[in-house]
mmCIF file of C-alpha atoms and ligand atoms in Angstrom:
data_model
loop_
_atom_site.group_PDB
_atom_site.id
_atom_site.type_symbol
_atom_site.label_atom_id
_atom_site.label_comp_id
_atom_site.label_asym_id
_atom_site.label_seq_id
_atom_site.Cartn_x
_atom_site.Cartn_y
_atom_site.Cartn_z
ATOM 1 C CA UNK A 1 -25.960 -1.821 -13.122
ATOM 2 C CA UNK A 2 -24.713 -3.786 -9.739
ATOM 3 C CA UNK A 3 -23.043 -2.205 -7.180
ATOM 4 C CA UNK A 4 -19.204 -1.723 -7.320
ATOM 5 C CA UNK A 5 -16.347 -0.955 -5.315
ATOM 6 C CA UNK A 6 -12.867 -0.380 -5.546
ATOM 7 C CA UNK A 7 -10.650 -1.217 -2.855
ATOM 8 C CA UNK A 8 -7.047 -0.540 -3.720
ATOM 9 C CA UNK A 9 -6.368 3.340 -4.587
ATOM 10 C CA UNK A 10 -3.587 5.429 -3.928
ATOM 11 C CA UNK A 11 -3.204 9.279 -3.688
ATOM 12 C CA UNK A 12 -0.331 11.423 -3.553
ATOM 13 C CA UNK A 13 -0.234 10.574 0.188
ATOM 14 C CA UNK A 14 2.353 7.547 -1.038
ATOM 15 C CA UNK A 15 3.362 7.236 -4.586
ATOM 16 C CA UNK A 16 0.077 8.413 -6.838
ATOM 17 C CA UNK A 17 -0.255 11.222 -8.832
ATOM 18 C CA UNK A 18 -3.992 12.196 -7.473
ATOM 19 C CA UNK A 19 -4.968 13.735 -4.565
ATOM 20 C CA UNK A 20 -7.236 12.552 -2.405
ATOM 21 C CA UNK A 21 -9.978 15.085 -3.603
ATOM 22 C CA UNK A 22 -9.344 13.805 -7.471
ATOM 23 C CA UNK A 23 -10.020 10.401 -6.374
ATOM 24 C CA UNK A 24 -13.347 11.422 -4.752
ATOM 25 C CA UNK A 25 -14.568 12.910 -8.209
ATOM 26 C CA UNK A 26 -13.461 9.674 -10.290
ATOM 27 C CA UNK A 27 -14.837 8.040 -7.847
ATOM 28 C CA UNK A 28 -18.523 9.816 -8.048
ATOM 29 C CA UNK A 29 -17.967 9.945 -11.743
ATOM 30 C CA UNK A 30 -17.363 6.017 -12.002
ATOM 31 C CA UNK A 31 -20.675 5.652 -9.772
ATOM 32 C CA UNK A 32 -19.072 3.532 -7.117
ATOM 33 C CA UNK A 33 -21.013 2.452 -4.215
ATOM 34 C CA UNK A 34 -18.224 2.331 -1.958
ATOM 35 C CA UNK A 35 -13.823 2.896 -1.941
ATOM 36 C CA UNK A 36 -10.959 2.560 0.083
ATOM 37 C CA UNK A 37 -7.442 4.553 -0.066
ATOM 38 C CA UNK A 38 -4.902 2.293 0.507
ATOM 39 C CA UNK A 39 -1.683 4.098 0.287
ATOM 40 C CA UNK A 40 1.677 2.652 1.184
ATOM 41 C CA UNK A 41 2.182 3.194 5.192
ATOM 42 C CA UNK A 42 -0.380 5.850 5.925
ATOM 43 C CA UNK A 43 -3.961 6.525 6.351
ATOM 44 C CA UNK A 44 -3.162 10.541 5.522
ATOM 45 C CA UNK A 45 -4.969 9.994 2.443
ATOM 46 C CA UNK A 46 -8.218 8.292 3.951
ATOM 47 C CA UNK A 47 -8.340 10.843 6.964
ATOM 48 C CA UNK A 48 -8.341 13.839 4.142
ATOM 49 C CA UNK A 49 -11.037 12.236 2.312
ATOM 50 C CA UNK A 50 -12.985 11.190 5.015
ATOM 51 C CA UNK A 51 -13.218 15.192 5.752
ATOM 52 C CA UNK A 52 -14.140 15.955 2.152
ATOM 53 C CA UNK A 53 -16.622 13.329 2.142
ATOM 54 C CA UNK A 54 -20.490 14.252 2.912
ATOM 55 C CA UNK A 55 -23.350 12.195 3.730
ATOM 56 C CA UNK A 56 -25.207 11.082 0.008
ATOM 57 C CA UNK A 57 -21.091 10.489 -0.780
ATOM 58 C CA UNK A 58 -19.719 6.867 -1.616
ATOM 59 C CA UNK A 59 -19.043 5.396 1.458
ATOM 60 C CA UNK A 60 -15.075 5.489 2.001
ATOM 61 C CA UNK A 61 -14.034 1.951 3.723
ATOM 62 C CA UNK A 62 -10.431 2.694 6.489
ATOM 63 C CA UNK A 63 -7.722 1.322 4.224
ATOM 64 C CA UNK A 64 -4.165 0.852 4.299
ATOM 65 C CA UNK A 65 -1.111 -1.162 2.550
ATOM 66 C CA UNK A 66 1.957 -2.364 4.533
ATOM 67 C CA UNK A 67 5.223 -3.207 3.586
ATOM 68 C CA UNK A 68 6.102 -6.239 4.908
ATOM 69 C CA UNK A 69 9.711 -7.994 4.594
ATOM 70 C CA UNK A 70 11.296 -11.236 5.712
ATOM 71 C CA UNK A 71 13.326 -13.691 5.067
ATOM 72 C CA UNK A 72 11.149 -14.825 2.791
ATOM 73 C CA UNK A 73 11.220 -12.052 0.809
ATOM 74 C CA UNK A 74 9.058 -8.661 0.750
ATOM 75 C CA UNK A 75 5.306 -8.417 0.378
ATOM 76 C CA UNK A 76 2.318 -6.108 0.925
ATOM 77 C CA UNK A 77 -0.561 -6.498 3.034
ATOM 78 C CA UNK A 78 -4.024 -4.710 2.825
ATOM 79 C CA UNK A 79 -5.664 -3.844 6.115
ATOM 80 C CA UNK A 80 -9.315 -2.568 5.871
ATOM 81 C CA UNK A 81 -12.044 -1.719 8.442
ATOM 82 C CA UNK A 82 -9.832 -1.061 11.278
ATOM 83 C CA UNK A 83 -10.432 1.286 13.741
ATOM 84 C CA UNK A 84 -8.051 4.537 12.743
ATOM 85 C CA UNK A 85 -8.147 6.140 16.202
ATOM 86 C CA UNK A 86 -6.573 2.778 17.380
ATOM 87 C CA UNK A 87 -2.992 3.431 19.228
ATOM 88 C CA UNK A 88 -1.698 0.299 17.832
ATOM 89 C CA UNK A 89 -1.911 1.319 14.504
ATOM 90 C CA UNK A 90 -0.915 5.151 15.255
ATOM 91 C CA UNK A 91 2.427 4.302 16.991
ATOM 92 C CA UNK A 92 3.013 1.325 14.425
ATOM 93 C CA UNK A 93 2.581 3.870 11.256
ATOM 94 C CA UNK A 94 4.447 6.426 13.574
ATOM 95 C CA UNK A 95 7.464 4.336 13.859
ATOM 96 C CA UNK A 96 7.496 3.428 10.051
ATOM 97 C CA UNK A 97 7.577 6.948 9.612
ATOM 98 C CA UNK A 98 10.810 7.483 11.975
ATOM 99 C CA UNK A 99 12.968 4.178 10.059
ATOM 100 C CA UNK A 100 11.603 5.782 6.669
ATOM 101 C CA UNK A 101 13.179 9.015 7.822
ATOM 102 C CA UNK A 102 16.251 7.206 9.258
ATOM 103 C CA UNK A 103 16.863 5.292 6.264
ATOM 104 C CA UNK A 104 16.726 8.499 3.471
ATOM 105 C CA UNK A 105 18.809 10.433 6.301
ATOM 106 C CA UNK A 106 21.424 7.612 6.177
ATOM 107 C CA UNK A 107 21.006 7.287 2.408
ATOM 108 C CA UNK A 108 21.678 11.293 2.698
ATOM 109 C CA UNK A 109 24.849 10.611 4.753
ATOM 110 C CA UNK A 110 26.343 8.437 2.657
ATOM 111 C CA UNK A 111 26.003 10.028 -0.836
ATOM 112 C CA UNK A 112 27.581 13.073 1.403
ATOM 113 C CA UNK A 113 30.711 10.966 2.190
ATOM 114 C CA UNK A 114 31.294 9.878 -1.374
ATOM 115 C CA UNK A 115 31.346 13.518 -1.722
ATOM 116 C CA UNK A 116 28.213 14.368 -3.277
ATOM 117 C CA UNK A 117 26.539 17.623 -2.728
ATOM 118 C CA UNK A 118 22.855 16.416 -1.376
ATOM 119 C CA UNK A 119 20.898 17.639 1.579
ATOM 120 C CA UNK A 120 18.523 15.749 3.319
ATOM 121 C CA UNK A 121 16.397 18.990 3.158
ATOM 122 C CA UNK A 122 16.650 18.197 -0.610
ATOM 123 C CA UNK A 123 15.146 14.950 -0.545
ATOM 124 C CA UNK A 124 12.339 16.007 2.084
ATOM 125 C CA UNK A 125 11.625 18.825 -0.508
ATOM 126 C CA UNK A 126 11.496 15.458 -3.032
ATOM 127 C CA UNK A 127 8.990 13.620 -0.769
ATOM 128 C CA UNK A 128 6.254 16.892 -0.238
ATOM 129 C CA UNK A 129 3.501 15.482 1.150
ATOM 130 C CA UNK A 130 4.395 11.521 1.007
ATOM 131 C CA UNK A 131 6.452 9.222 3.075
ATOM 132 C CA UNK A 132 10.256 9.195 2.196
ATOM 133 C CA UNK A 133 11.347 6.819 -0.419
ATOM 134 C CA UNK A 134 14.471 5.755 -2.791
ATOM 135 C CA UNK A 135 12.430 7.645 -5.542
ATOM 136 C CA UNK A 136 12.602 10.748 -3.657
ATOM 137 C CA UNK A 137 16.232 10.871 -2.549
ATOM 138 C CA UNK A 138 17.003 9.971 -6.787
ATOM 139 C CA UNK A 139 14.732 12.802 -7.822
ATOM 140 C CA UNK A 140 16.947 14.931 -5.407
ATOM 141 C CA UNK A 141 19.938 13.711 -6.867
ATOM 142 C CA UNK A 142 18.746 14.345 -10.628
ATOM 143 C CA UNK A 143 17.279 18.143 -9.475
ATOM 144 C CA UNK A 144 20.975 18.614 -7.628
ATOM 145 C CA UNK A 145 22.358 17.692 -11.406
ATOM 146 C CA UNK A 146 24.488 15.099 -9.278
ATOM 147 C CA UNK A 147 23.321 12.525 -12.285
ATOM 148 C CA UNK A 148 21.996 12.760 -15.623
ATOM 149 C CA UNK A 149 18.502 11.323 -14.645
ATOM 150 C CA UNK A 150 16.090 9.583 -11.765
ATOM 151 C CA UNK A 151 17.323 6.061 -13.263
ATOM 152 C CA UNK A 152 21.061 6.968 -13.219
ATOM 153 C CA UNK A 153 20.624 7.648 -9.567
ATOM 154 C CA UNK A 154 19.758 3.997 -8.780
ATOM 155 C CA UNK A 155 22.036 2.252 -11.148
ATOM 156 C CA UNK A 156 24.937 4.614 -9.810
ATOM 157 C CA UNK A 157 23.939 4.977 -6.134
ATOM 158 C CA UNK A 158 20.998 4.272 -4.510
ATOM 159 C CA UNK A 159 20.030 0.620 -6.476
ATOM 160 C CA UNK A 160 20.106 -2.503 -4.324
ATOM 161 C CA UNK A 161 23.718 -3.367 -3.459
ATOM 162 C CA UNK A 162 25.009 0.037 -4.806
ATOM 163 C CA UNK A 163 27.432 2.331 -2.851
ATOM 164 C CA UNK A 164 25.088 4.437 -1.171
ATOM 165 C CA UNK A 165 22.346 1.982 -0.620
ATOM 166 C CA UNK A 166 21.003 0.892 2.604
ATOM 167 C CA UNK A 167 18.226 -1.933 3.163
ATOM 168 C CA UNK A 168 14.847 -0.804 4.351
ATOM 169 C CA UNK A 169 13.625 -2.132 7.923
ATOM 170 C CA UNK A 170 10.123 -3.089 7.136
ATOM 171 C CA UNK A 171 7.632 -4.751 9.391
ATOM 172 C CA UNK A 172 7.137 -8.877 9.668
ATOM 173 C CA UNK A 173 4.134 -10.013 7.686
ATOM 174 C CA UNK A 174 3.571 -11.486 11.443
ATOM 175 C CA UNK A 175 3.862 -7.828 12.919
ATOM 176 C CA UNK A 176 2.025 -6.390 10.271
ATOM 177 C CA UNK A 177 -0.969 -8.731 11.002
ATOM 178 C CA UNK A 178 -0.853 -8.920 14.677
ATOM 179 C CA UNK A 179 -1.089 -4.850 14.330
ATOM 180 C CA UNK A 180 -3.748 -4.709 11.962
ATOM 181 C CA UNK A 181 -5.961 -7.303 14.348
ATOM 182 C CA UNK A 182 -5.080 -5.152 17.457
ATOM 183 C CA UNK A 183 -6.873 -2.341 15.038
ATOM 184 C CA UNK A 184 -9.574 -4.323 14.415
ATOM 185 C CA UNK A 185 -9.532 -4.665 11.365
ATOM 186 C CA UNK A 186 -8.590 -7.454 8.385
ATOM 187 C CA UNK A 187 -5.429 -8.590 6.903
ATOM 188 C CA UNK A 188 -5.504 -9.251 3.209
ATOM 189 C CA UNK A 189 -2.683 -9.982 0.948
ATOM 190 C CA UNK A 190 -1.996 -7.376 -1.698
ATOM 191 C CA UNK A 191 -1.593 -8.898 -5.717
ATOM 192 C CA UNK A 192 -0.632 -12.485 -4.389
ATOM 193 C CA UNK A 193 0.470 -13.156 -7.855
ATOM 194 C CA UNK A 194 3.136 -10.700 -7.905
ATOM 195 C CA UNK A 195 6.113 -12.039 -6.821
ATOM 196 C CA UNK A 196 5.352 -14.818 -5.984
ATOM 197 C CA UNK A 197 3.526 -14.119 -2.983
ATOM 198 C CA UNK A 198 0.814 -16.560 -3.589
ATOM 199 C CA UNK A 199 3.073 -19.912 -2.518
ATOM 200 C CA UNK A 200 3.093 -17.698 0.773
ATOM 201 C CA UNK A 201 -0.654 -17.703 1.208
ATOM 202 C CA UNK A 202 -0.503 -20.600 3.691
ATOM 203 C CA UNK A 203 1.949 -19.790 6.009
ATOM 204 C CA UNK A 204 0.188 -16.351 6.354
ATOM 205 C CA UNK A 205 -2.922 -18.374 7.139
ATOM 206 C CA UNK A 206 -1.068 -19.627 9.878
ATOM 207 C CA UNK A 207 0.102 -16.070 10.896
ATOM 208 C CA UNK A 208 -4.126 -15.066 10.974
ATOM 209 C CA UNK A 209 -4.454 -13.607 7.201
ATOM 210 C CA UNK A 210 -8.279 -12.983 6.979
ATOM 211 C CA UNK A 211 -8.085 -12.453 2.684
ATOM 212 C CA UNK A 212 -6.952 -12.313 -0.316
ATOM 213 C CA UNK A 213 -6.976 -9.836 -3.173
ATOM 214 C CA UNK A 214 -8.025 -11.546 -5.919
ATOM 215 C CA UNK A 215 -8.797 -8.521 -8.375
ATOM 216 C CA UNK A 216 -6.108 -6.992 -9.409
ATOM 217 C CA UNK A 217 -4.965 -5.634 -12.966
ATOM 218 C CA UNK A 218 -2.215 -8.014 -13.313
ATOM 219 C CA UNK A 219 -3.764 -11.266 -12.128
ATOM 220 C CA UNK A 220 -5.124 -13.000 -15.580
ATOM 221 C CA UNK A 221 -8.509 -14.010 -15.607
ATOM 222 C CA UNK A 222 -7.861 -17.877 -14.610
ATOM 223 C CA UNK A 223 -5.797 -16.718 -11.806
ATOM 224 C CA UNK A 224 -8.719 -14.533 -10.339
ATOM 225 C CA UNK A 225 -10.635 -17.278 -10.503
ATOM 226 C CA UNK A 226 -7.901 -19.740 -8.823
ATOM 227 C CA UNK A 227 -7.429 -17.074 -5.934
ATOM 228 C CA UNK A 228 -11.327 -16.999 -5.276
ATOM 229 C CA UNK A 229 -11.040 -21.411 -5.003
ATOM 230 C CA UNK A 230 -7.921 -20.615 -2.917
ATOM 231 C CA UNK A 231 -10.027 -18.228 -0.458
ATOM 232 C CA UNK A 232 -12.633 -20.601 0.223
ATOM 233 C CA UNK A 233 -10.306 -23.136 0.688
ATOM 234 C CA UNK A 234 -8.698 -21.174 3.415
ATOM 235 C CA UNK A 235 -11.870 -19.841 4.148
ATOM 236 C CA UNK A 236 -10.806 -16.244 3.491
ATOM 237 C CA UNK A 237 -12.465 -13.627 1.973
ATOM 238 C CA UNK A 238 -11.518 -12.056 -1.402
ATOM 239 C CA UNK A 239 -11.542 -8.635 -2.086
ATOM 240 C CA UNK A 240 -10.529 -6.616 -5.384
ATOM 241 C CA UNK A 241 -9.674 -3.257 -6.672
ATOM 242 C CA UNK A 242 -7.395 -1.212 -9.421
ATOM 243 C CA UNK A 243 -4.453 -0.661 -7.542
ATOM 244 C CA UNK A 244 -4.567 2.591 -9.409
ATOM 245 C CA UNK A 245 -1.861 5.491 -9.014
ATOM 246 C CA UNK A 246 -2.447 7.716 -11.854
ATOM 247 C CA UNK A 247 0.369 7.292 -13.726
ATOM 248 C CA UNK A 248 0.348 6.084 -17.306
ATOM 249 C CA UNK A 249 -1.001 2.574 -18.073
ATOM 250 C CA UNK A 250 1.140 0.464 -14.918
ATOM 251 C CA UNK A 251 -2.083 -0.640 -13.541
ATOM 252 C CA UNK A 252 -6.248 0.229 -13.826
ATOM 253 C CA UNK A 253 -8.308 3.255 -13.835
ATOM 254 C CA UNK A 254 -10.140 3.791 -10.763
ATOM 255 C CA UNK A 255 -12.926 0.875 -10.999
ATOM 256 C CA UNK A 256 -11.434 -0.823 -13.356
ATOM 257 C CA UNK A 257 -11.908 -3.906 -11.334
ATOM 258 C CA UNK A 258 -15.415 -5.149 -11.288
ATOM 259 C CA UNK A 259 -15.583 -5.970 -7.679
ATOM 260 C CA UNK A 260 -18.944 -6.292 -6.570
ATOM 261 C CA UNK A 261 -20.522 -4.564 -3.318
ATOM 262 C CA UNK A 262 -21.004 -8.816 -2.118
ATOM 263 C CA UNK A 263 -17.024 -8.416 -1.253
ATOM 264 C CA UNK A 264 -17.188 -5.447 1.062
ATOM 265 C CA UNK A 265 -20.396 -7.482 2.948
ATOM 266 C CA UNK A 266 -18.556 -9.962 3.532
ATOM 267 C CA UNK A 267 -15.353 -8.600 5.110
ATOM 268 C CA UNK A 268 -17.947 -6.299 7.202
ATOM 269 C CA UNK A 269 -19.288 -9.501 8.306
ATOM 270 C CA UNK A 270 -16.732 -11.315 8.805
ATOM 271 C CA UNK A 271 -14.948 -8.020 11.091
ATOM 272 C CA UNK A 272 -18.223 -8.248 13.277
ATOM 273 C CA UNK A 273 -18.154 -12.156 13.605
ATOM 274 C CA UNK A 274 -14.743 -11.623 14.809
ATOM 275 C CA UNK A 275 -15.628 -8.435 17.346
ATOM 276 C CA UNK A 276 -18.266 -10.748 18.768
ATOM 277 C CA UNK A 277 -15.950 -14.374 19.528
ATOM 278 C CA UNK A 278 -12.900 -11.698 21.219
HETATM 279 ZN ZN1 ZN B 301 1.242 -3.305 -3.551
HETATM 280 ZN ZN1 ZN B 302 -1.047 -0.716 -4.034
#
């Protein structure tokens, strides 16, 4: 069988249900060639399975997806092979942490003043080992018995435009890609077929995109196909993977996305072509 690799994972480090560890042995037991965690805003995940990894291992590829917002409307951007001891990316991933934190605090604050019994201990408690989210301040709310269940907590509170709701400060797509280049590593656009990101591809050409994932468990098979025209078009590269997060049947099974070993080549040559004309 032909090398494989998946390139979109996620552990409990964001919002899967695996740790990093589990993902290593589905990994071994799918007989990848080569992986990259990509959870939401942190490379927690890949630095813990970098240090469980050994040398006959899969090779694990530095990943990472970024929430990006603008006008235009919120996306996510891979970044892959960057350099993970770079300060650019620590202190950019060190100041999402701080406006996550800021925005479940003031989230927190709120619910508080519409007199509801919450503490932002209660949320961090929520969270355990990933970044703060709207998911974790509802679970907090539905432990707290403050409403009947995690979905009542957004419709009631925490939804867009409810009472206690307050917008999250992302990066820029533009920010997000000038940091990931200052890493040295690639920017690729995450599922551009969900929404809508795809009509964005070319103005994020314009802002240095370097791919696109064209894999993905909810692209059809003609738009896979469409993406890959679209990349060498653009001349991007494409890249691929299951997006997985261990819960029920949202998205693939780790290597469920037959991305060959061809796709990680060429965004390793394409980071060294790029190290070489700076
Ligand atoms: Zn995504
Ligand atoms: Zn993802």
């Amino acid at each position: 069988m032909a090398s494989r690799v998946d390139l979109h994972l996620h552990t409990t480090c964001s919002d899967g249900l695996k740790s990093p560890e589990d993902i290593i042995k589905e990994v071994k037991r799918k007989n990848l060639t080569a992986f990259a965690i990509t959870d939401h805003d942190s490379i927690k995940g890949f630095l813990e399975a970098r240090d469980l990894l050994g040398e006959n291992d899969p090779e694990l590829v530095p990943g990472l997806e970024l929430s990006c917002s603008s006008v235009n409307g919120d996306l996510h951007i891979l970044a892959y092979l960057f350099d993970p001891d770079s300060e650019a990316l620590k202190s950019a991933l060190e100041e999402f942490r701080i406006r996550r934190n800021q925005r479940g605090y003031s989230m927190v604050k709120r619910l508080n003043e519409m007199g509801i019994e919450i503490s932002y201990e209660d949320v961090l408690e929520a969270a355990g080992t990933a970044a703060v989210g709207r998911p974790h301040v509802a679970e907090a709310l539905a432990r707290r018995k403050a409403v009947p269940s995690y979905n009542d907590a957004f419709q009631k509170y925490i939804g867009d435009g409810r009472p206690a709701y307050v917008p999250k400060q992302n990066f820029t797509p533009r920010e997000a890609i000038n940091m990931i280049h200052k890493a040295g590593g690639l920017a690729v656009l995450a599922h551009p077929m969900v929404s809508y990101a795809h009509e964005r591809i070319e103005e994020l050409v314009g802002l240095g995109l370097d791919g696109i994932e064209a894999l993905h468990p909810d692209h059809k098979q003609a738009e896979c196909d469409r993406l890959k025209v679209t990349a060498r078009r653009f001349r991007l590269v494409w890249t691929g993977g299951s997006d997985y997060h261990g819960r029920g049947n949202r998205t693939g099974s780790v290597g469920s996305e037959k991305v060959p070993i061809d796709c990680l080549d060429e965004m390793k040559a394409r980071v060294s072509q790029k190290r070489g004309s700076d």
